[in-house]
PDB file of N, CA and C in Angstrom:
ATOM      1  N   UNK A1032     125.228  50.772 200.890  1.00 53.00           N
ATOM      2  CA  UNK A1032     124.312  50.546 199.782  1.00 53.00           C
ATOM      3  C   UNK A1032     123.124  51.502 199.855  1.00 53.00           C
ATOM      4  N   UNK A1033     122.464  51.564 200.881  1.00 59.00           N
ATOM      5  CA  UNK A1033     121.257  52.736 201.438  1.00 59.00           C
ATOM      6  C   UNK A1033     121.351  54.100 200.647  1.00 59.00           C
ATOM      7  N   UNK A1034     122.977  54.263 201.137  1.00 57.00           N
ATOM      8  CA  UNK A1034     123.573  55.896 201.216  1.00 57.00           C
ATOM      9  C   UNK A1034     123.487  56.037 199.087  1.00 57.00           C
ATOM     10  N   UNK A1035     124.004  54.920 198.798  1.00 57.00           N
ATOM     11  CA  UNK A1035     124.264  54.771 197.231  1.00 57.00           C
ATOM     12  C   UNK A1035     122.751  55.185 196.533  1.00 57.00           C
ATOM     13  N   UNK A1036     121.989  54.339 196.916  1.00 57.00           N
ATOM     14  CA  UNK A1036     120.656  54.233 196.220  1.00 57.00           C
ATOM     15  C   UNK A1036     119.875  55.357 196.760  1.00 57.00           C
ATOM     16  N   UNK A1037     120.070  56.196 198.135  1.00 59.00           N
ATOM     17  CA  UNK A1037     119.207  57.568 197.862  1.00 59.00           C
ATOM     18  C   UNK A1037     120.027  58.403 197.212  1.00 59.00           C
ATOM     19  N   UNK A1038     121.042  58.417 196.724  1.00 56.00           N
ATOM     20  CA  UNK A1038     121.571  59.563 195.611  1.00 56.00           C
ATOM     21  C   UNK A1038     121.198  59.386 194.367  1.00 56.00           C
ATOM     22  N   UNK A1039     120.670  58.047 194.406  1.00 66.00           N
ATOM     23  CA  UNK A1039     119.889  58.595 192.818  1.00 66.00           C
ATOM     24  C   UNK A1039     118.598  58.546 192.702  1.00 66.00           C
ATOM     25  N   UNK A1040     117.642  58.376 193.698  1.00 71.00           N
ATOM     26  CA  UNK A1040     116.151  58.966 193.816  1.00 71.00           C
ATOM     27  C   UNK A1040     116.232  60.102 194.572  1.00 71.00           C
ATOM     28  N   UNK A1041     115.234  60.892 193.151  1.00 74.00           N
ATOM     29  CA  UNK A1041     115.735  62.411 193.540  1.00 74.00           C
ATOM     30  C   UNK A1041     113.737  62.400 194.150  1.00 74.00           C
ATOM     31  N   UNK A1042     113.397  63.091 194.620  1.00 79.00           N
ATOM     32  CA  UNK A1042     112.000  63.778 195.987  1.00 79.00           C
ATOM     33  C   UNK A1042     111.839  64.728 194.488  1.00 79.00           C
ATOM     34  N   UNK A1043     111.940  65.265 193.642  1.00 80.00           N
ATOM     35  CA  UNK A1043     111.462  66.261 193.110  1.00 80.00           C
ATOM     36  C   UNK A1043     109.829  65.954 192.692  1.00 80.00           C
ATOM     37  N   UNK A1044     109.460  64.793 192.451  1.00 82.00           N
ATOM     38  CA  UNK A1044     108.282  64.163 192.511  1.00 82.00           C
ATOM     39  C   UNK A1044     107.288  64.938 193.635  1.00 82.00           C
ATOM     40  N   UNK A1045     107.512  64.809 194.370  1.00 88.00           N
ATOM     41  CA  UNK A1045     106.941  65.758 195.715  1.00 88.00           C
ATOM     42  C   UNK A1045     106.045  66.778 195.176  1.00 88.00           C
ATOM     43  N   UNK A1046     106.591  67.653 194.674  1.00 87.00           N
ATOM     44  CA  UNK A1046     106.348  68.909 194.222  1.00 87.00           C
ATOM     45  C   UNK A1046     105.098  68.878 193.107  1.00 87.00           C
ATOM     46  N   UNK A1047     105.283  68.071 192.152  1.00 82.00           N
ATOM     47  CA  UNK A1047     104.374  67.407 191.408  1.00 82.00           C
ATOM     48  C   UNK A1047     102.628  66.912 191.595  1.00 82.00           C
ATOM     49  N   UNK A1048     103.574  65.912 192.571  1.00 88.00           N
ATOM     50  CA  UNK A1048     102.210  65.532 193.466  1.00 88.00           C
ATOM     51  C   UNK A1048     101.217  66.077 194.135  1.00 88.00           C
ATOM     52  N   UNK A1049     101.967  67.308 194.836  1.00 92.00           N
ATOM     53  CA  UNK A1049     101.362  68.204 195.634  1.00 92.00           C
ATOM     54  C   UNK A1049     100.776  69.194 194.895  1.00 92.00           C
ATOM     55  N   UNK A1050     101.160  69.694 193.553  1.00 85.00           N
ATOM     56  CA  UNK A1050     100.117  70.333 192.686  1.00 85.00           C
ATOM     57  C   UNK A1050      98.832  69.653 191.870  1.00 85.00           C
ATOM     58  N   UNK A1051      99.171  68.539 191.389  1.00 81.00           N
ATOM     59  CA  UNK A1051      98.167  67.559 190.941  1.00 81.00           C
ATOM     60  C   UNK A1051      97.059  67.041 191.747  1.00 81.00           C
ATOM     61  N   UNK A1052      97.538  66.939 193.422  1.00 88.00           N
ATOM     62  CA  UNK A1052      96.348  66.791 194.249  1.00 88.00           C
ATOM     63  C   UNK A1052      96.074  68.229 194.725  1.00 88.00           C
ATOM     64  N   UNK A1053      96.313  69.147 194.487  1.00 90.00           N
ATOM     65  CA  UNK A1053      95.669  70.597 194.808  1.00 90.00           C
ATOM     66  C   UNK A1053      94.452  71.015 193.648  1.00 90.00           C
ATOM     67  N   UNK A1054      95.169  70.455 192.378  1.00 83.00           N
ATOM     68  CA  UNK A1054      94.396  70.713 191.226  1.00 83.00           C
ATOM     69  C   UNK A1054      93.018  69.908 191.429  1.00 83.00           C
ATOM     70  N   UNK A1055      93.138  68.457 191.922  1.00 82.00           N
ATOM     71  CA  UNK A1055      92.201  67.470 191.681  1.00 82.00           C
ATOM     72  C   UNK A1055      91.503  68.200 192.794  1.00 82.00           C
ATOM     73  N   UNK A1056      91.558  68.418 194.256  1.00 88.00           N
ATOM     74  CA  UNK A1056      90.899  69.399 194.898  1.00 88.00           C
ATOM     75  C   UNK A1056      89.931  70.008 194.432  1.00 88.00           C
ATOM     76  N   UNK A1057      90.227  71.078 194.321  1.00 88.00           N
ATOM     77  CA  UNK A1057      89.746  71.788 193.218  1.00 88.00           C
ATOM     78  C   UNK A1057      88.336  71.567 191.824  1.00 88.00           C
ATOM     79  N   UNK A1058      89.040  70.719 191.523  1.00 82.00           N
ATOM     80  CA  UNK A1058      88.024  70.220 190.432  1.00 82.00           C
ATOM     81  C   UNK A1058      86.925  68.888 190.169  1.00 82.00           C
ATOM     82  N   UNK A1059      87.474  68.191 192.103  1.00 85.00           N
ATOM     83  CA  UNK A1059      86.546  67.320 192.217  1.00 85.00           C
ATOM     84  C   UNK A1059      85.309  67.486 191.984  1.00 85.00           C
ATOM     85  N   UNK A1060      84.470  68.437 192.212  1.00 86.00           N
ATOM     86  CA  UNK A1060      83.560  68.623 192.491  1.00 86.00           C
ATOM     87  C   UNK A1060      82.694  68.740 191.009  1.00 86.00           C
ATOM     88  N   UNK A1061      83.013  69.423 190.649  1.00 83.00           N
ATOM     89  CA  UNK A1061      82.648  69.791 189.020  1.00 83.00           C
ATOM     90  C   UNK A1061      82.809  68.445 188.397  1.00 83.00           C
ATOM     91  N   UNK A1062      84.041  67.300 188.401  1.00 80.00           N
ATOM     92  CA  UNK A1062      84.036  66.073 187.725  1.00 80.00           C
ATOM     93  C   UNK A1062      83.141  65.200 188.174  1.00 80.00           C
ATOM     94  N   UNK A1063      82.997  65.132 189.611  1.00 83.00           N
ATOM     95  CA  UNK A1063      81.985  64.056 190.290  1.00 83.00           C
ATOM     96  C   UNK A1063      80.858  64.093 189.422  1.00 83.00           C
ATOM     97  N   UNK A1064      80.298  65.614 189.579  1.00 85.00           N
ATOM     98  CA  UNK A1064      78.917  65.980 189.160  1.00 85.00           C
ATOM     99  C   UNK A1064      78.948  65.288 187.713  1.00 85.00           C
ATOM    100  N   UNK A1065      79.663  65.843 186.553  1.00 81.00           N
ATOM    101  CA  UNK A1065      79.631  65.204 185.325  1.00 81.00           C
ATOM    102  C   UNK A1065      79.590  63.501 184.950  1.00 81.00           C
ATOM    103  N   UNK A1066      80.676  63.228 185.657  1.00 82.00           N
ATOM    104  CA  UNK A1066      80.583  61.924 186.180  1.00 82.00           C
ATOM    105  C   UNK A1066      79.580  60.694 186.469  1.00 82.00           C
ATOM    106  N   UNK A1067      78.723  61.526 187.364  1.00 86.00           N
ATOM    107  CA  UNK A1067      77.426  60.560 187.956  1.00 86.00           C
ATOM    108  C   UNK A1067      76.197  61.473 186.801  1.00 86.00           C
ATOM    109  N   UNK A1068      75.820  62.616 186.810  1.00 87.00           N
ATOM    110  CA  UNK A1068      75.127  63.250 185.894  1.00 87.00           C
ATOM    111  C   UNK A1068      75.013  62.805 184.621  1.00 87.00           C
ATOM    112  N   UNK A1069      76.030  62.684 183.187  1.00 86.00           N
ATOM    113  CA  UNK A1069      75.794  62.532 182.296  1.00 86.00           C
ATOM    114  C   UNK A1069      75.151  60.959 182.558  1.00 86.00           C
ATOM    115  N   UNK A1070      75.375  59.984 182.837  1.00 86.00           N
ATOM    116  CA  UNK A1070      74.914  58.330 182.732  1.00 86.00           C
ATOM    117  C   UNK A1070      73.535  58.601 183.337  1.00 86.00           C
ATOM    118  N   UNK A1071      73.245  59.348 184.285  1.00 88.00           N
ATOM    119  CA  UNK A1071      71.897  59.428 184.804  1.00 88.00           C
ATOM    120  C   UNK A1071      70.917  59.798 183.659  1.00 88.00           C
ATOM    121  N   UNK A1072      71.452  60.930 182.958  1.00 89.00           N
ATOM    122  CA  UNK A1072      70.633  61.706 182.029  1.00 89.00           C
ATOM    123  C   UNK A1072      70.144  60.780 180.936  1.00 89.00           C
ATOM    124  N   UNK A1073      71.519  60.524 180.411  1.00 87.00           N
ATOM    125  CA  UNK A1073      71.448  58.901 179.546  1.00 87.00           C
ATOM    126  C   UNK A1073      70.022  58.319 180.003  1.00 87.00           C
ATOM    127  N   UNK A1074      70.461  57.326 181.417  1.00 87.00           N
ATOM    128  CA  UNK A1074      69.536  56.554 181.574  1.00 87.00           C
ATOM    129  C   UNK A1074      68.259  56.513 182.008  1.00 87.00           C
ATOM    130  N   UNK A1075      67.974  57.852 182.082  1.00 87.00           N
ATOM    131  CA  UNK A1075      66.606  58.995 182.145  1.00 87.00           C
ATOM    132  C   UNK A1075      65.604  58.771 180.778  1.00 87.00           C
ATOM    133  N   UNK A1076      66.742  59.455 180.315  1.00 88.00           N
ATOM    134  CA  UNK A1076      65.925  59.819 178.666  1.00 88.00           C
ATOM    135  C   UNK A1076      65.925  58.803 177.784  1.00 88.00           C
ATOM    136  N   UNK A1077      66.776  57.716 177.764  1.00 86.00           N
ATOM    137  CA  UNK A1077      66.582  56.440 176.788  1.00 86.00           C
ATOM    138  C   UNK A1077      65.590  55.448 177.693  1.00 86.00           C
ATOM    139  N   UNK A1078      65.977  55.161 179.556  1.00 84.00           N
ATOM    140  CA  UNK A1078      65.143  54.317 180.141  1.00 84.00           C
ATOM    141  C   UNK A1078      64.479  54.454 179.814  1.00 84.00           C
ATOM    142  N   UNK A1079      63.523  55.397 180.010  1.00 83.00           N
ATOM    143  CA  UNK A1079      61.773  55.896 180.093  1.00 83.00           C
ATOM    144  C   UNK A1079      61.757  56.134 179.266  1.00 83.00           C
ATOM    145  N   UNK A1080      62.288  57.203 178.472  1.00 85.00           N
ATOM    146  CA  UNK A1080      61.549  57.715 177.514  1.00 85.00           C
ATOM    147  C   UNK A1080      61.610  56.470 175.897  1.00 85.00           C
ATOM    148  N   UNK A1081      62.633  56.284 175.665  1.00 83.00           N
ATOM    149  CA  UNK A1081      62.697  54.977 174.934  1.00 83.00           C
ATOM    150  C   UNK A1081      62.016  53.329 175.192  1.00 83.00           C
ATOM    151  N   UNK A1082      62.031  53.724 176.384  1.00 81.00           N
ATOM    152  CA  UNK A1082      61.721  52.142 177.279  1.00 81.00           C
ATOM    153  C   UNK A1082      60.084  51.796 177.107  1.00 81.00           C
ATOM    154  N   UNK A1083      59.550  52.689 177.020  1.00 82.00           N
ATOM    155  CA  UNK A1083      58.185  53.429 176.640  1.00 82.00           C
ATOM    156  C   UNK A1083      57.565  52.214 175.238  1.00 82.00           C
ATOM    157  N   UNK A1084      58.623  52.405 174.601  1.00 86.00           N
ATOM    158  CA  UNK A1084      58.243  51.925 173.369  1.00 86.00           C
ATOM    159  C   UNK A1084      58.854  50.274 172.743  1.00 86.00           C
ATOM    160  N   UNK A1085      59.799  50.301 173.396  1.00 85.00           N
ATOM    161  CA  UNK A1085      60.913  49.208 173.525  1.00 85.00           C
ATOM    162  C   UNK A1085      59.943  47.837 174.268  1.00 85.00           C
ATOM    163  N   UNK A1086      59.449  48.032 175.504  1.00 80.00           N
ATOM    164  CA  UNK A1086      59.025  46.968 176.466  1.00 80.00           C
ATOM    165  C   UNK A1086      60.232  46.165 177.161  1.00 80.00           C
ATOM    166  N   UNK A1087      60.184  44.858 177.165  1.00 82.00           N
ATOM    167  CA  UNK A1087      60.852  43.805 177.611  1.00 82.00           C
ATOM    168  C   UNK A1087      62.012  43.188 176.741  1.00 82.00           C
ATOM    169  N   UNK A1088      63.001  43.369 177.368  1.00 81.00           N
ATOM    170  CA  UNK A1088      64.393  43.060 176.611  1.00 81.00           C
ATOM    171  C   UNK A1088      64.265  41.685 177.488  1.00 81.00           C
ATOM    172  N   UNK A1089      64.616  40.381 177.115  1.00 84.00           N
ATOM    173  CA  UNK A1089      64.593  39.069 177.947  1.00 84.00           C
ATOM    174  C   UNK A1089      64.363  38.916 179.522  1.00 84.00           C
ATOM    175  N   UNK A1090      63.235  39.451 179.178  1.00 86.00           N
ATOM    176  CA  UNK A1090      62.668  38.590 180.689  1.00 86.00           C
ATOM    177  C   UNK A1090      62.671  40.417 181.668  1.00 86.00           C
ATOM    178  N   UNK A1091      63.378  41.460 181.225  1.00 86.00           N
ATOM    179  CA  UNK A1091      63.416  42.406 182.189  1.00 86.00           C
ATOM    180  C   UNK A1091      63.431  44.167 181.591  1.00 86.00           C
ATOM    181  N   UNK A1092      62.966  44.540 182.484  1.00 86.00           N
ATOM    182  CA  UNK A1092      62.647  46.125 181.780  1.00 86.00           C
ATOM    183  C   UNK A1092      63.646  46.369 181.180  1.00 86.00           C
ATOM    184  N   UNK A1093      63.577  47.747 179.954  1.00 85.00           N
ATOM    185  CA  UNK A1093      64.779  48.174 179.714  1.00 85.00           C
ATOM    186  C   UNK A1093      65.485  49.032 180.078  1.00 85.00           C
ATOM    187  N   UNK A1094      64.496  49.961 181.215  1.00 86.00           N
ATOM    188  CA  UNK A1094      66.065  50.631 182.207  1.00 86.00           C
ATOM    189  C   UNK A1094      66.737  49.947 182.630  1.00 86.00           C
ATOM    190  N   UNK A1095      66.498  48.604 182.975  1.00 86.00           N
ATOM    191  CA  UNK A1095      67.319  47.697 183.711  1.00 86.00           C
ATOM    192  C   UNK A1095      68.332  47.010 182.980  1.00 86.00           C
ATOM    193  N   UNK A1096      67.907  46.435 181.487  1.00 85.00           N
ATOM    194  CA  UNK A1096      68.295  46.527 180.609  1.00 85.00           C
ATOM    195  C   UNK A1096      69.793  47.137 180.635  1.00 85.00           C
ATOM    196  N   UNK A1097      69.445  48.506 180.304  1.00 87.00           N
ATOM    197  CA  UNK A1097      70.183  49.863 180.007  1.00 87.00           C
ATOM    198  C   UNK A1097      71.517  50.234 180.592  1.00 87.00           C
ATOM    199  N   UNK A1098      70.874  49.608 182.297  1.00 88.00           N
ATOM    200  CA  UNK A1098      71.720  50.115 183.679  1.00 88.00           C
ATOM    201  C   UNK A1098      73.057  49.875 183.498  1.00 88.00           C
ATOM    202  N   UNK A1099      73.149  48.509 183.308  1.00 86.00           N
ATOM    203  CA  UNK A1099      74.964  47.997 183.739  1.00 86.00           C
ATOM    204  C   UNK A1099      75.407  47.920 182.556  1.00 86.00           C
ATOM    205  N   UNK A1100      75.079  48.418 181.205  1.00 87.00           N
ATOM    206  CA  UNK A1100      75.640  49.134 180.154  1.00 87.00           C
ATOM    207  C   UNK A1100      76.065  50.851 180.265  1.00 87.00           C
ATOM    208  N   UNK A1101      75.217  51.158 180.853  1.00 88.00           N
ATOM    209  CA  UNK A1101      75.766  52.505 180.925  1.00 88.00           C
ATOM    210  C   UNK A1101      76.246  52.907 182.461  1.00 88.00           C
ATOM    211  N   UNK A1102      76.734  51.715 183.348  1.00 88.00           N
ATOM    212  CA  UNK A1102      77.778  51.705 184.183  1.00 88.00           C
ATOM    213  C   UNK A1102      78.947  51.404 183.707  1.00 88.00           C
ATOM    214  N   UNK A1103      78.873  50.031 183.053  1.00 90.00           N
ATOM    215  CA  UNK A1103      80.403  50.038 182.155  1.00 90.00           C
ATOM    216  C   UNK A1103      81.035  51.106 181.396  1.00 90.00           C
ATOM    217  N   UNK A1104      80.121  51.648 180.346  1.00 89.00           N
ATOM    218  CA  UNK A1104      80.338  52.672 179.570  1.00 89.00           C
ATOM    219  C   UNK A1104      80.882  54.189 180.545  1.00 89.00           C
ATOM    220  N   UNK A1105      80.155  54.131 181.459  1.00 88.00           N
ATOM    221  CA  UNK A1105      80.640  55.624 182.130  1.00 88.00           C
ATOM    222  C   UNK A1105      81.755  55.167 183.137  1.00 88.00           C
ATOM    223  N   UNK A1106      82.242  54.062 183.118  1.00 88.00           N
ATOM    224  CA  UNK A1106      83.540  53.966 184.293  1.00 88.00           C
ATOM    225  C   UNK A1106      84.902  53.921 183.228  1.00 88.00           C
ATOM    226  N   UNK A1107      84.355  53.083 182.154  1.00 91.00           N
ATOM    227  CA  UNK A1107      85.521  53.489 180.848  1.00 91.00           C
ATOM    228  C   UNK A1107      85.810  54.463 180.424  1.00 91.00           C
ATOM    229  N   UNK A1108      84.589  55.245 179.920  1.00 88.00           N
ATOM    230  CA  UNK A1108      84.698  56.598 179.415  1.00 88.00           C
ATOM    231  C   UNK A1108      85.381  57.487 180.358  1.00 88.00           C
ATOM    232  N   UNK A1109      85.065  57.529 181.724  1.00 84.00           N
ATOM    233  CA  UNK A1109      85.583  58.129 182.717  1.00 84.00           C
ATOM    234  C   UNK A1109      87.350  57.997 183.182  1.00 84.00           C
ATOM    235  N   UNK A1110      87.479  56.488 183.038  1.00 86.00           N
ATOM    236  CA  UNK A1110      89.434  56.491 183.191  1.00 86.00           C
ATOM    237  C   UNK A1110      89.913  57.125 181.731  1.00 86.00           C
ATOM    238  N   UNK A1111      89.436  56.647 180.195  1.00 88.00           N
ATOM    239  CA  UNK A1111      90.213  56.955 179.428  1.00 88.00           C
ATOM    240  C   UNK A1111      90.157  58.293 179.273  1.00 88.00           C
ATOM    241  N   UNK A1112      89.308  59.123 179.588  1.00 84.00           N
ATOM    242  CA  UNK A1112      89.463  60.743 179.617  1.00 84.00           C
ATOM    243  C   UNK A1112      90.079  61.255 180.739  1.00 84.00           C
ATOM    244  N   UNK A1113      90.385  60.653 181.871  1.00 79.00           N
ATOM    245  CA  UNK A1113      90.773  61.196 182.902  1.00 79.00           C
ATOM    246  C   UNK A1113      92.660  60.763 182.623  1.00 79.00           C
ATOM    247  N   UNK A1114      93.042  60.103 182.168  1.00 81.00           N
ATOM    248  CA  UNK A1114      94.285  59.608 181.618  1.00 81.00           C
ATOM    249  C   UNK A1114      94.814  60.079 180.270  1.00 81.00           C
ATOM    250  N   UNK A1115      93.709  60.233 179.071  1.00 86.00           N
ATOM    251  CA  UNK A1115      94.205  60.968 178.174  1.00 86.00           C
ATOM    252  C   UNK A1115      94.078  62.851 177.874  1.00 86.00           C
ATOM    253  N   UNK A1116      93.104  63.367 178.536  1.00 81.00           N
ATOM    254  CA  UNK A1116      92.981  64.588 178.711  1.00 81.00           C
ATOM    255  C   UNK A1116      94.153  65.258 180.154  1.00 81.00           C
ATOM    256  N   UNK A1117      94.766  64.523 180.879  1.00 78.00           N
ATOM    257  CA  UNK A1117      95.553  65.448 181.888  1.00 78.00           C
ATOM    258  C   UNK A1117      96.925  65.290 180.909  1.00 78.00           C
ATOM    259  N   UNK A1118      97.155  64.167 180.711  1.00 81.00           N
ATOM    260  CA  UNK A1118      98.399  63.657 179.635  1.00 81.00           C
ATOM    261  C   UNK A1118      98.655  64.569 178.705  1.00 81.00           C
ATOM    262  N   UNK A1119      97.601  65.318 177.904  1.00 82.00           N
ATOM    263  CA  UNK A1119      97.517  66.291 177.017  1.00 82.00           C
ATOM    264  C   UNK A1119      97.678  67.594 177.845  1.00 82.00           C
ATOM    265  N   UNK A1120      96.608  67.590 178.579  1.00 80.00           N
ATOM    266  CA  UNK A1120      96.772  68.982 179.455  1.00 80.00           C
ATOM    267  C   UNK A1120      98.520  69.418 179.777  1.00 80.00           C
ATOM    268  N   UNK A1121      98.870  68.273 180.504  1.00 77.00           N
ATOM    269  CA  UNK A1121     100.482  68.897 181.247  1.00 77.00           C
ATOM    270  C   UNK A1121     101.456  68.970 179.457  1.00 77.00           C
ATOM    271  N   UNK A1122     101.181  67.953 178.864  1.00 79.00           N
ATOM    272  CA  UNK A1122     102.265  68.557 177.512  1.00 79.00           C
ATOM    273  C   UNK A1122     102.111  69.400 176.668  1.00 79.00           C
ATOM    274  N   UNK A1123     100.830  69.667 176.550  1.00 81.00           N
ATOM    275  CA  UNK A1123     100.714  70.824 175.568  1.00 81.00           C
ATOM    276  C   UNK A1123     100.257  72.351 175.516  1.00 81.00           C
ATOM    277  N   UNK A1124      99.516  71.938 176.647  1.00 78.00           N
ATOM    278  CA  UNK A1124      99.007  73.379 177.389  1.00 78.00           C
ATOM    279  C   UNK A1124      99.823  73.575 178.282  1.00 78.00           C
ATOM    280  N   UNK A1125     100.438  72.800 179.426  1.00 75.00           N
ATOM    281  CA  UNK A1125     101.020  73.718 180.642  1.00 75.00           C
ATOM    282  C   UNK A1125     102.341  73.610 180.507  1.00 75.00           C
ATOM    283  N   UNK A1126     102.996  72.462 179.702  1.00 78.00           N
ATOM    284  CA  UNK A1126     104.500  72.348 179.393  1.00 78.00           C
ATOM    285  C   UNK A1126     105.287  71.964 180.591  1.00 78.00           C
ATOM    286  N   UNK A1127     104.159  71.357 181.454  1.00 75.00           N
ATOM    287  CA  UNK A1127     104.799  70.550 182.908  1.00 75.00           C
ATOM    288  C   UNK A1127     105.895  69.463 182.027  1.00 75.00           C
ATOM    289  N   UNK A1128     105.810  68.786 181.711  1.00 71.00           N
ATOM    290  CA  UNK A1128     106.624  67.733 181.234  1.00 71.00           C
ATOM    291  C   UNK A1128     107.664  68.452 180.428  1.00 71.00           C
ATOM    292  N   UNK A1129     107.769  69.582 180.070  1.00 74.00           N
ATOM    293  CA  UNK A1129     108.973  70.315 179.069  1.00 74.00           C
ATOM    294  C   UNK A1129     109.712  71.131 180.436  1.00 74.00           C
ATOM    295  N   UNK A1130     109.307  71.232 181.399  1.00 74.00           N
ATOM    296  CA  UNK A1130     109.703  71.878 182.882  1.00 74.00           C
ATOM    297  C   UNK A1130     110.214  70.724 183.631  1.00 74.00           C
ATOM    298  N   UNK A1131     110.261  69.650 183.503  1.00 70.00           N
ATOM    299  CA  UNK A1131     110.216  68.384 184.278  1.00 70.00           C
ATOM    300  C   UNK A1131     111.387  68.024 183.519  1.00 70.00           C
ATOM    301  N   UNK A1132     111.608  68.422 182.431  1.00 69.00           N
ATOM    302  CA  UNK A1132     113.057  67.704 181.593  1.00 69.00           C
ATOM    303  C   UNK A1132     114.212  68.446 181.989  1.00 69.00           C
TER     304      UNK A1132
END
């Protein structure tokens, strides 16, 4: 049964993997930054500078306010672009998935 069932899982996956984590390598660094950067900037320029004028949202500042809205917002924003922009990337630009067929 063993011998049956590795003849039809094929390892070509391997190969895949090992470029996708070379790529992510690569481009960690630049995503991190965007990543933690844009929500900061956000919560820079609306905290304070909006917050200024705003005061007390129930009972508590409005950077604070602000905060675990624009944590939610940047961990969402962050999977659905990281899932729909590579998805696009390999089919239409690199034609990994038309190489994979």
């Amino acid at each position: 049964m063993k011998v049956l069932l590795h003849a039809f899982i094929s390892l070509r996956w391997i190969a895949v993997w090992r470029r996708n984590a070379r790529v992510w390598r690569r481009l960690a660094g630049p995503a991190l930054l965007g990543n933690i950067g844009e929500p900061l900037l956000y919560l820079l320029a609306l905290g304070y500078g909006l917050g200024s004028f705003v005061g007390e949202v129930e009972g508590m500042d409005y950077i604070t306010f602000l905060a675990s809205g624009f944590v939610c917002a940047s961990v969402m924003n962050t999977a659905s672009f990281e899932g729909v922009y590579s998805a696009y990337t390999r089919m239409a630009v690199q034609d990994t998935w038309t190489a994979m067929l």
